[in-house]
């Protein structure tokens, strides 16, 4: 549970996160305050996949394919990105969030109570803790279906 909470604390751009143990997938939800054209979403998904693949080539590894989907509601687009938990790193999450921020700018919903509002030392500690937890999960996988969401100025994680 702490892992999902740390993802949300470290990355205020992630609106919700869920873990499915059967597929060992962590799904992150990002909200863009705009109704994006499907071709724009597909272009970004291809760019993100290529960027993650390049990151892993530089790091000396290989990444499996990511699962990218979206849904639209009025003037909002919700992007769903699923990655294998045993491959995920804090640095990959940082890269993903950076690319989303660069691409969608002010339209990307960011929790105002997020990481930037935290003390620098606490923020650094949270990122280090997140990386350690991601490494530990490779050895001892999570067994429960979990969901983490933002609720006002809090992060809530529960079993599904």
Short mmCIF file of C-alpha atoms in Angstrom, two decimals:
data_model
loop_
_atom_site.label_atom_id
_atom_site.label_comp_id
_atom_site.label_asym_id
_atom_site.label_seq_id
_atom_site.Cartn_x
_atom_site.Cartn_y
_atom_site.Cartn_z
CA UNK A 1 0.00 0.00 0.00
CA UNK A 2 2.85 2.36 0.86
CA UNK A 3 4.23 1.93 -2.66
CA UNK A 4 1.11 3.34 -4.32
CA UNK A 5 0.92 6.17 -1.79
CA UNK A 6 4.56 7.06 -2.51
CA UNK A 7 3.91 7.14 -6.26
CA UNK A 8 1.13 9.66 -5.71
CA UNK A 9 3.14 11.73 -3.21
CA UNK A 10 6.22 11.86 -5.45
CA UNK A 11 4.30 12.58 -8.65
CA UNK A 12 1.41 15.02 -8.20
CA UNK A 13 0.77 14.75 -11.95
CA UNK A 14 -0.53 11.19 -11.44
CA UNK A 15 -4.21 11.42 -10.54
CA UNK A 16 -4.71 7.75 -9.60
CA UNK A 17 -2.72 4.53 -9.59
CA UNK A 18 -3.78 0.89 -9.44
CA UNK A 19 -2.02 -2.45 -9.24
CA UNK A 20 -3.27 -5.71 -10.74
CA UNK A 21 -1.30 -8.68 -9.32
CA UNK A 22 -2.29 -11.24 -11.96
CA UNK A 23 -0.65 -9.24 -14.75
CA UNK A 24 1.78 -7.50 -12.38
CA UNK A 25 0.77 -4.18 -13.94
CA UNK A 26 0.84 -0.75 -12.35
CA UNK A 27 -1.61 1.57 -14.11
CA UNK A 28 -1.21 5.32 -13.75
CA UNK A 29 -3.94 7.78 -14.68
CA UNK A 30 -3.19 11.30 -15.89
CA UNK A 31 -5.85 13.94 -16.50
CA UNK A 32 -5.52 16.49 -19.30
CA UNK A 33 -7.97 19.39 -19.15
CA UNK A 34 -8.72 19.31 -22.88
CA UNK A 35 -10.49 17.07 -25.33
CA UNK A 36 -7.50 15.78 -27.27
CA UNK A 37 -7.70 14.60 -30.85
CA UNK A 38 -7.23 10.79 -31.05
CA UNK A 39 -4.33 11.19 -33.50
CA UNK A 40 -2.58 13.53 -31.05
CA UNK A 41 -2.98 10.92 -28.30
CA UNK A 42 -1.67 8.14 -30.54
CA UNK A 43 1.33 10.26 -31.57
CA UNK A 44 2.14 10.99 -27.93
CA UNK A 45 1.74 7.31 -26.97
CA UNK A 46 4.21 6.31 -29.71
CA UNK A 47 6.65 9.04 -28.60
CA UNK A 48 6.37 7.93 -24.96
CA UNK A 49 6.92 4.26 -25.85
CA UNK A 50 9.98 5.16 -27.91
CA UNK A 51 11.33 7.35 -25.11
CA UNK A 52 10.93 4.61 -22.49
CA UNK A 53 12.53 2.07 -24.82
CA UNK A 54 15.46 4.45 -25.43
CA UNK A 55 15.82 5.02 -21.68
CA UNK A 56 16.15 1.27 -21.10
CA UNK A 57 18.66 0.88 -23.95
CA UNK A 58 20.81 3.58 -22.32
CA UNK A 59 20.41 1.86 -18.92
CA UNK A 60 21.49 -1.46 -20.45
CA UNK A 61 18.17 -3.24 -20.30
CA UNK A 62 15.01 -3.78 -22.25
CA UNK A 63 11.46 -2.69 -21.53
CA UNK A 64 8.37 -4.67 -22.35
CA UNK A 65 5.60 -2.95 -24.22
CA UNK A 66 3.53 -0.46 -22.34
CA UNK A 67 -0.24 -0.46 -22.36
CA UNK A 68 -1.61 2.99 -23.19
CA UNK A 69 -5.29 3.82 -23.41
CA UNK A 70 -7.51 6.83 -22.89
CA UNK A 71 -11.05 7.96 -22.29
CA UNK A 72 -12.70 11.29 -22.89
CA UNK A 73 -15.34 13.06 -20.82
CA UNK A 74 -16.53 16.46 -22.04
CA UNK A 75 -13.45 18.72 -21.88
CA UNK A 76 -11.22 16.13 -20.15
CA UNK A 77 -9.00 13.37 -21.47
CA UNK A 78 -7.85 10.68 -19.05
CA UNK A 79 -4.68 8.89 -20.11
CA UNK A 80 -4.04 5.40 -18.69
CA UNK A 81 -0.47 4.10 -18.77
CA UNK A 82 0.21 0.54 -17.57
CA UNK A 83 3.71 -0.80 -17.01
CA UNK A 84 5.06 -4.04 -15.60
CA UNK A 85 5.85 -3.56 -11.94
CA UNK A 86 9.03 -5.64 -12.12
CA UNK A 87 10.51 -3.22 -14.70
CA UNK A 88 9.37 0.09 -13.30
CA UNK A 89 11.84 2.50 -11.72
CA UNK A 90 11.58 5.91 -10.12
CA UNK A 91 13.64 7.31 -13.00
CA UNK A 92 11.22 5.90 -15.60
CA UNK A 93 8.33 7.47 -13.69
CA UNK A 94 10.20 10.79 -13.61
CA UNK A 95 10.84 10.60 -17.36
CA UNK A 96 7.19 9.79 -18.07
CA UNK A 97 5.93 12.68 -15.95
CA UNK A 98 8.47 15.06 -17.50
CA UNK A 99 7.36 14.12 -21.04
CA UNK A 100 3.69 14.52 -20.15
CA UNK A 101 4.38 17.91 -18.56
CA UNK A 102 6.39 19.10 -21.56
CA UNK A 103 3.73 17.93 -24.01
CA UNK A 104 0.54 19.04 -22.24
CA UNK A 105 1.84 21.89 -20.06
CA UNK A 106 -0.77 23.73 -18.04
CA UNK A 107 -3.50 21.42 -19.37
CA UNK A 108 -2.04 18.51 -17.34
CA UNK A 109 -3.83 18.36 -14.00
CA UNK A 110 -1.36 18.60 -11.10
CA UNK A 111 -2.32 18.25 -7.44
CA UNK A 112 -1.61 21.63 -5.79
CA UNK A 113 -0.72 19.78 -2.57
CA UNK A 114 1.88 17.73 -4.46
CA UNK A 115 5.61 17.25 -4.26
CA UNK A 116 6.53 20.87 -5.00
CA UNK A 117 4.64 21.96 -1.88
CA UNK A 118 6.69 19.57 0.26
CA UNK A 119 9.93 20.28 2.05
CA UNK A 120 12.92 19.54 -0.25
CA UNK A 121 14.46 17.04 2.17
CA UNK A 122 11.15 15.20 2.61
CA UNK A 123 10.60 15.14 -1.17
CA UNK A 124 14.07 13.66 -1.76
CA UNK A 125 13.46 11.06 0.95
CA UNK A 126 10.13 10.10 -0.65
CA UNK A 127 11.76 9.59 -4.08
CA UNK A 128 14.52 7.45 -2.53
CA UNK A 129 11.95 5.43 -0.59
CA UNK A 130 9.92 4.92 -3.75
CA UNK A 131 12.96 3.58 -5.62
CA UNK A 132 13.74 1.15 -2.77
CA UNK A 133 10.14 -0.08 -2.72
CA UNK A 134 10.11 -0.59 -6.49
CA UNK A 135 13.29 -2.67 -6.20
CA UNK A 136 11.86 -4.70 -3.28
CA UNK A 137 8.67 -5.49 -5.21
CA UNK A 138 10.80 -7.28 -7.83
CA UNK A 139 11.85 -9.78 -5.14
CA UNK A 140 8.55 -10.00 -3.28
CA UNK A 141 5.64 -9.15 -5.61
CA UNK A 142 2.49 -7.57 -4.22
CA UNK A 143 -0.43 -9.99 -3.92
CA UNK A 144 -3.35 -7.62 -3.47
CA UNK A 145 -5.28 -5.59 -6.02
CA UNK A 146 -4.72 -2.02 -4.90
CA UNK A 147 -6.00 1.41 -5.89
CA UNK A 148 -4.56 4.77 -4.87
CA UNK A 149 -6.45 8.01 -5.44
CA UNK A 150 -6.26 11.65 -4.50
CA UNK A 151 -9.02 12.91 -2.25
CA UNK A 152 -8.79 16.64 -1.59
CA UNK A 153 -5.37 17.11 0.02
CA UNK A 154 -4.88 13.43 0.91
CA UNK A 155 -3.75 10.24 -0.78
CA UNK A 156 -5.95 7.21 -0.11
CA UNK A 157 -4.96 3.61 -0.95
CA UNK A 158 -7.28 0.64 -0.55
CA UNK A 159 -7.68 -3.03 -1.55
CA UNK A 160 -10.09 -3.73 -4.38
#
